[in-house]
Coordinates of C-alpha atoms in Angstrom, one line a residue:
X1474 CA 0.0 0.0 0.0
X1475 CA 1.1 3.6 -0.6
X1476 CA 2.4 5.1 2.7
X1477 CA 1.6 8.5 1.4
X1478 CA -2.1 7.7 0.9
X1479 CA -2.8 5.1 3.6
X1480 CA -2.1 5.8 7.3
X1481 CA -2.2 3.3 10.1
X1482 CA -3.6 4.2 13.5
X1483 CA -5.0 2.5 16.6
X1484 CA -8.0 3.0 18.8
X1485 CA -7.6 3.8 22.5
X1486 CA -10.3 1.3 23.5
X1487 CA -7.5 -1.3 24.0
X1488 CA -6.2 0.8 26.9
X1489 CA -9.4 2.3 28.3
X1490 CA -12.9 1.1 27.4
X1491 CA -15.6 3.7 26.8
X1492 CA -18.5 1.4 27.5
X1493 CA -17.0 -0.3 30.5
X1494 CA -14.8 2.2 32.3
X1495 CA -13.5 -0.3 34.8
X1496 CA -11.6 -1.9 31.9
X1497 CA -8.4 0.1 31.8
X1498 CA -9.4 2.4 34.6
X1499 CA -5.7 2.3 35.8
X1500 CA -4.4 3.4 32.4
X1501 CA -3.9 7.1 31.8
X1502 CA -4.3 9.1 28.6
X1503 CA -0.6 9.9 28.6
X1504 CA 0.3 6.2 28.8
X1505 CA -2.1 5.3 26.1
X1506 CA -0.8 7.8 23.5
X1507 CA 2.8 7.2 24.4
X1508 CA 2.4 3.5 23.8
X1509 CA 0.6 4.1 20.6
X1510 CA 3.6 6.1 19.3
X1511 CA 6.1 3.6 20.8
X1512 CA 4.4 0.8 18.9
X1513 CA 4.8 2.7 15.6
X1514 CA 1.3 4.1 14.9
X1515 CA 0.6 7.5 13.2
X1516 CA -2.7 8.4 14.7
X1517 CA -5.7 7.5 16.9
X1518 CA -9.4 7.9 17.4
X1519 CA -10.7 9.7 20.4
X1520 CA -11.3 7.9 23.7
X1521 CA -13.0 8.8 26.9
X1522 CA -9.9 10.0 28.7
X1523 CA -8.7 12.3 25.9
X1524 CA -8.5 16.0 26.8
X1525 CA -11.5 18.0 25.6
X1526 CA -9.5 21.2 25.2
X1527 CA -8.2 21.4 21.6
X1528 CA -4.9 23.0 22.5
X1529 CA -4.2 20.4 25.3
X1530 CA -4.9 17.5 23.1
X1531 CA -3.0 18.9 20.2
X1532 CA 0.1 19.5 22.3
X1533 CA 0.0 16.0 23.7
X1534 CA -0.3 14.4 20.3
X1535 CA 2.3 16.7 18.6
X1536 CA 4.8 15.6 21.2
X1537 CA 4.3 12.0 20.1
X1538 CA 3.8 12.8 16.3
X1539 CA 0.3 11.5 16.4
X1540 CA -2.9 12.7 14.7
X1541 CA -6.6 12.3 15.2
X1542 CA -8.2 10.2 12.6
X1543 CA -11.8 10.0 13.6
X1544 CA -14.3 10.0 16.4
X1545 CA -17.4 7.9 17.2
X1546 CA -20.7 9.8 17.1
X1547 CA -23.9 8.3 18.3
X1548 CA -27.0 9.3 16.4
X1549 CA -30.6 8.9 17.6
X1550 CA -32.4 9.6 14.4
X1551 CA -35.3 7.2 15.2
X1552 CA -35.9 8.4 18.8
X1553 CA -34.9 12.0 19.0
X1554 CA -35.9 15.2 17.1
X1555 CA -33.5 15.8 14.3
X1556 CA -32.5 19.2 15.6
X1557 CA -31.1 17.6 18.8
X1558 CA -28.9 15.2 16.9
X1559 CA -27.8 18.1 14.6
X1560 CA -26.9 20.3 17.5
X1561 CA -24.7 17.6 19.0
X1562 CA -23.0 16.6 15.7
X1563 CA -22.0 20.3 15.1
X1564 CA -20.0 20.2 18.4
X1565 CA -18.2 17.0 17.4
X1566 CA -17.5 18.2 13.9
X1567 CA -16.1 21.5 15.1
X1568 CA -13.7 19.6 17.4
X1569 CA -12.7 17.1 14.7
X1570 CA -12.0 19.9 12.2
X1571 CA -9.9 21.7 14.7
X1572 CA -7.9 18.5 15.1
X1573 CA -7.5 18.0 11.4
X1574 CA -9.6 14.9 11.0
X1575 CA -11.3 14.2 7.7
X1576 CA -14.0 11.7 8.7
X1577 CA -16.5 11.2 11.5
X1578 CA -17.8 7.7 12.4
X1579 CA -21.5 7.6 12.9
X1580 CA -23.6 4.8 14.4
X1581 CA -27.3 4.8 15.1
X1582 CA -27.9 4.0 18.7
X1583 CA -31.7 4.1 18.9
X1584 CA -32.8 0.7 20.2
X1585 CA -29.2 -0.5 20.4
X1586 CA -28.4 -3.4 22.7
X1587 CA -24.6 -3.2 22.4
X1588 CA -24.3 -1.4 25.7
X1589 CA -26.9 -3.5 27.6
X1590 CA -24.8 -5.7 29.9
X1591 CA -27.4 -8.5 30.3
X1592 CA -29.1 -8.5 26.9
X1593 CA -28.2 -11.4 24.6
X1594 CA -26.6 -9.8 21.5
X1595 CA -27.6 -12.6 19.1
X1596 CA -31.3 -12.8 20.2
X1597 CA -32.6 -9.3 20.7
X1598 CA -31.4 -7.0 17.9
X1599 CA -34.0 -4.4 16.8
X1600 CA -35.2 -4.5 13.2
X1601 CA -36.4 -1.2 11.6
X1602 CA -39.7 -1.0 9.7
X1603 CA -40.1 0.9 6.4
X1604 CA -41.0 4.2 8.0
X1605 CA -38.0 4.0 10.3
X1606 CA -35.7 3.2 7.4
X1607 CA -36.9 6.3 5.6
X1608 CA -36.4 8.5 8.7
X1609 CA -33.0 7.0 9.3
X1610 CA -31.7 7.4 5.7
X1611 CA -33.0 10.9 5.4
X1612 CA -31.3 11.9 8.6
X1613 CA -28.0 10.4 7.6
X1614 CA -28.1 12.3 4.3
X1615 CA -28.8 15.5 6.1
X1616 CA -26.0 15.0 8.6
X1617 CA -23.6 13.9 5.9
X1618 CA -24.4 17.1 3.9
X1619 CA -23.8 19.2 7.0
X1620 CA -20.5 17.5 7.7
X1621 CA -19.2 17.9 4.2
X1622 CA -20.5 21.3 3.3
X1623 CA -19.8 23.0 6.6
X1624 CA -16.7 21.3 7.8
X1625 CA -15.1 19.4 4.9
X1626 CA -15.6 16.1 6.8
X1627 CA -16.9 12.9 5.4
X1628 CA -19.6 11.0 7.3
X1629 CA -18.8 7.3 7.5
X1630 CA -21.4 4.9 8.9
X1631 CA -20.1 2.3 11.4
X1632 CA -22.1 -0.9 11.2
X1633 CA -22.0 -2.6 14.6
X1634 CA -23.2 -5.7 16.5
X1635 CA -26.4 -5.1 18.4
X1636 CA -27.5 -2.1 16.4
X1637 CA -30.1 -1.4 13.7
X1638 CA -27.4 -1.7 11.0
X1639 CA -25.5 -4.9 11.7
X1640 CA -26.0 -7.4 8.8
X1641 CA -24.9 -7.4 5.2
X1642 CA -28.6 -6.9 4.1
X1643 CA -28.9 -3.9 6.5
X1644 CA -25.7 -2.4 5.2
X1645 CA -26.9 -2.9 1.7
X1646 CA -30.2 -1.2 2.3
X1647 CA -28.5 1.7 4.0
X1648 CA -26.2 2.2 1.1
X1649 CA -29.0 2.0 -1.4
X1650 CA -31.1 4.5 0.5
X1651 CA -28.4 7.1 1.1
X1652 CA -26.7 9.6 -1.1
X1653 CA -23.1 8.6 -2.0
X1654 CA -22.1 12.2 -1.9
X1655 CA -22.9 12.5 1.8
X1656 CA -22.8 9.0 3.3
X1657 CA -19.8 6.6 3.1
X1658 CA -19.1 3.3 4.9
X1659 CA -16.8 2.6 7.8
X1660 CA -15.8 -1.0 7.1
X1661 CA -15.2 -3.1 10.2
X1662 CA -14.1 -6.7 9.6
X1663 CA -14.6 -7.8 13.2
X1664 CA -18.2 -6.9 13.5
X1665 CA -19.2 -8.6 10.2
X1666 CA -17.2 -11.7 11.1
X1667 CA -18.8 -11.7 14.5
X1668 CA -22.4 -11.9 13.2
X1669 CA -21.5 -14.5 10.6
X1670 CA -21.6 -12.3 7.5
X1671 CA -19.4 -12.5 4.5
X1672 CA -17.1 -9.5 5.2
X1673 CA -15.1 -10.0 1.9
X1674 CA -18.3 -9.7 -0.1
X1675 CA -19.3 -6.6 1.7
X1676 CA -15.8 -5.1 1.2
X1677 CA -15.8 -5.9 -2.6
X1678 CA -19.3 -4.6 -3.1
X1679 CA -18.8 -1.2 -1.4
X1680 CA -15.1 -0.6 -1.6
X1681 CA -15.7 2.5 -3.7
X1682 CA -17.7 4.1 -0.8
X1683 CA -15.4 3.0 2.0
X1684 CA -13.7 6.0 3.6
X1685 CA -12.5 4.6 6.9
X1686 CA -11.4 1.1 8.0
X1687 CA -11.3 -0.7 11.3
X1688 CA -9.0 -3.7 11.4
X1689 CA -10.5 -5.9 14.0
X1690 CA -10.1 -9.7 14.5
X1691 CA -12.2 -12.2 16.4
X1692 CA -11.8 -15.4 18.5
X1693 CA -14.5 -17.8 17.1
X1694 CA -14.5 -19.9 20.2
X1695 CA -15.6 -16.9 22.2
X1696 CA -18.2 -15.9 19.7
X1697 CA -19.6 -19.4 19.8
X1698 CA -19.8 -19.2 23.6
X1699 CA -21.6 -15.8 23.4
X1700 CA -24.1 -17.3 21.0
X1701 CA -24.6 -20.6 22.9
X1702 CA -25.0 -19.1 26.3
X1703 CA -27.0 -16.0 25.3
X1704 CA -24.4 -13.5 26.4
X1705 CA -24.4 -9.8 25.8
X1706 CA -22.0 -7.9 23.6
X1707 CA -20.2 -6.5 26.6
X1708 CA -19.9 -9.9 28.3
X1709 CA -18.3 -11.1 25.1
X1710 CA -15.8 -8.2 25.1
X1711 CA -14.8 -9.2 28.7
X1712 CA -14.3 -12.8 27.6
X1713 CA -12.2 -11.8 24.6
X1714 CA -14.5 -11.8 21.6
X1715 CA -12.2 -9.4 19.8
X1716 CA -8.4 -9.3 19.3
X1717 CA -6.0 -7.5 17.1
X1718 CA -5.2 -8.5 13.5
X1719 CA -2.8 -11.4 13.4
X1720 CA -4.0 -12.9 16.6
X1721 CA -7.5 -14.2 15.6
X1722 CA -9.3 -16.1 12.9
X1723 CA -9.4 -13.4 10.1
X1724 CA -6.9 -13.5 7.2
X1725 CA -6.3 -9.8 6.6
X1726 CA -4.2 -10.2 3.4
X1727 CA -7.3 -10.4 1.1
X1728 CA -8.8 -7.3 2.8
X1729 CA -5.6 -5.3 2.3
X1730 CA -5.4 -6.5 -1.3
X1731 CA -8.9 -5.4 -2.2
X1732 CA -8.4 -2.0 -0.6
X1733 CA -5.1 -1.6 -2.3
X1734 CA -6.4 -2.6 -5.7
X1735 CA -9.3 -0.1 -5.3
X1736 CA -6.8 2.7 -4.5
X1737 CA -8.1 3.2 -1.0
X1738 CA -6.9 6.4 0.7
X1739 CA -7.3 7.3 4.3
X1740 CA -6.9 5.7 7.7
X1741 CA -6.8 2.1 8.7
X1742 CA -7.4 1.7 12.5
X1743 CA -6.4 -1.3 14.6
X1744 CA -9.3 -1.7 17.0
X1745 CA -9.8 -4.5 19.5
X1746 CA -11.7 -3.9 22.7
X1747 CA -10.2 -6.3 25.3
X1748 CA -9.6 -6.4 29.0
X1749 CA -6.2 -4.7 29.2
X1750 CA -5.5 -6.6 32.4
X1751 CA -5.6 -9.8 30.3
X1752 CA -4.3 -8.4 27.0
X1753 CA -1.5 -6.0 27.5
X1754 CA -2.3 -3.0 25.2
X1755 CA 1.3 -2.3 24.2
X1756 CA 2.1 -5.9 23.6
X1757 CA -0.9 -6.4 21.4
X1758 CA -0.4 -3.0 19.6
X1759 CA 3.1 -4.1 18.7
X1760 CA 1.9 -7.6 17.5
X1761 CA -0.7 -5.9 15.2
X1762 CA 1.8 -3.4 13.9
X1763 CA 4.3 -6.1 12.9
X1764 CA 1.5 -8.2 11.3
X1765 CA 0.1 -5.3 9.2
X1766 CA 3.6 -4.2 8.2
X1767 CA 4.2 -7.8 6.9
X1768 CA 1.1 -7.8 4.7
X1769 CA 0.5 -4.2 3.8
X1770 CA 4.1 -2.9 3.7
X1771 CA 3.1 0.3 5.6

């Protein structure tokens, strides 16, 4: 891959978990970003311990030669008035623009079960009706237009376990119902593999609209346990559902090849929410960095 066009970053969720703050509570922001830089990454997404003052965050990252690639943004287009969602995304977009980011990662959290600690993730996912799909797609288009026209930032949609856009079919419907000018895809190998979908087929079909990539691996034996025992998404995380590329079941070489052949430009982010007490973040960050260098030459 072209180092000038593709940059490799890592998510802070391996050090400090946003959904379960007890995971990595002992790890500081400074330790997190220092170890990211030490492991050889160029950037990061935003975590719950990151400074909210632009100058403070910029100084800390500049010291380590890191950049902000993206930030998660929860939309509630199905359950909140649009103006409330719009007001909040303006705040996030202003922050991202000030930090030099070019994308925002959006995920619809209305009816999401991903953060419910006791809800079986394979059994209780909400399915939108036609009216909700129309509301959802229209809202995404409007938010994407705001992001691009006002801030020069591309809205990328993050499909996710336990949410209204999880499956290949749901991703396809969202892509069909949204405007390619304003809505792109955040491709996450781990979430598609988790729910048993053909992640390579999704990648090949939509590679032209993919503007951000999460490189996430899975441990199939843990996924099977989650399914068999009716466990929640968060319980699965604690057990080790996810891991870094090169440590799980996914072969990332074909993923890299498809992206490269399509001329992908932007960030690829290593993301693997694990218990840092069981999976040392620096150790796993280095493992992933070496693996990706071996297959992507970046």
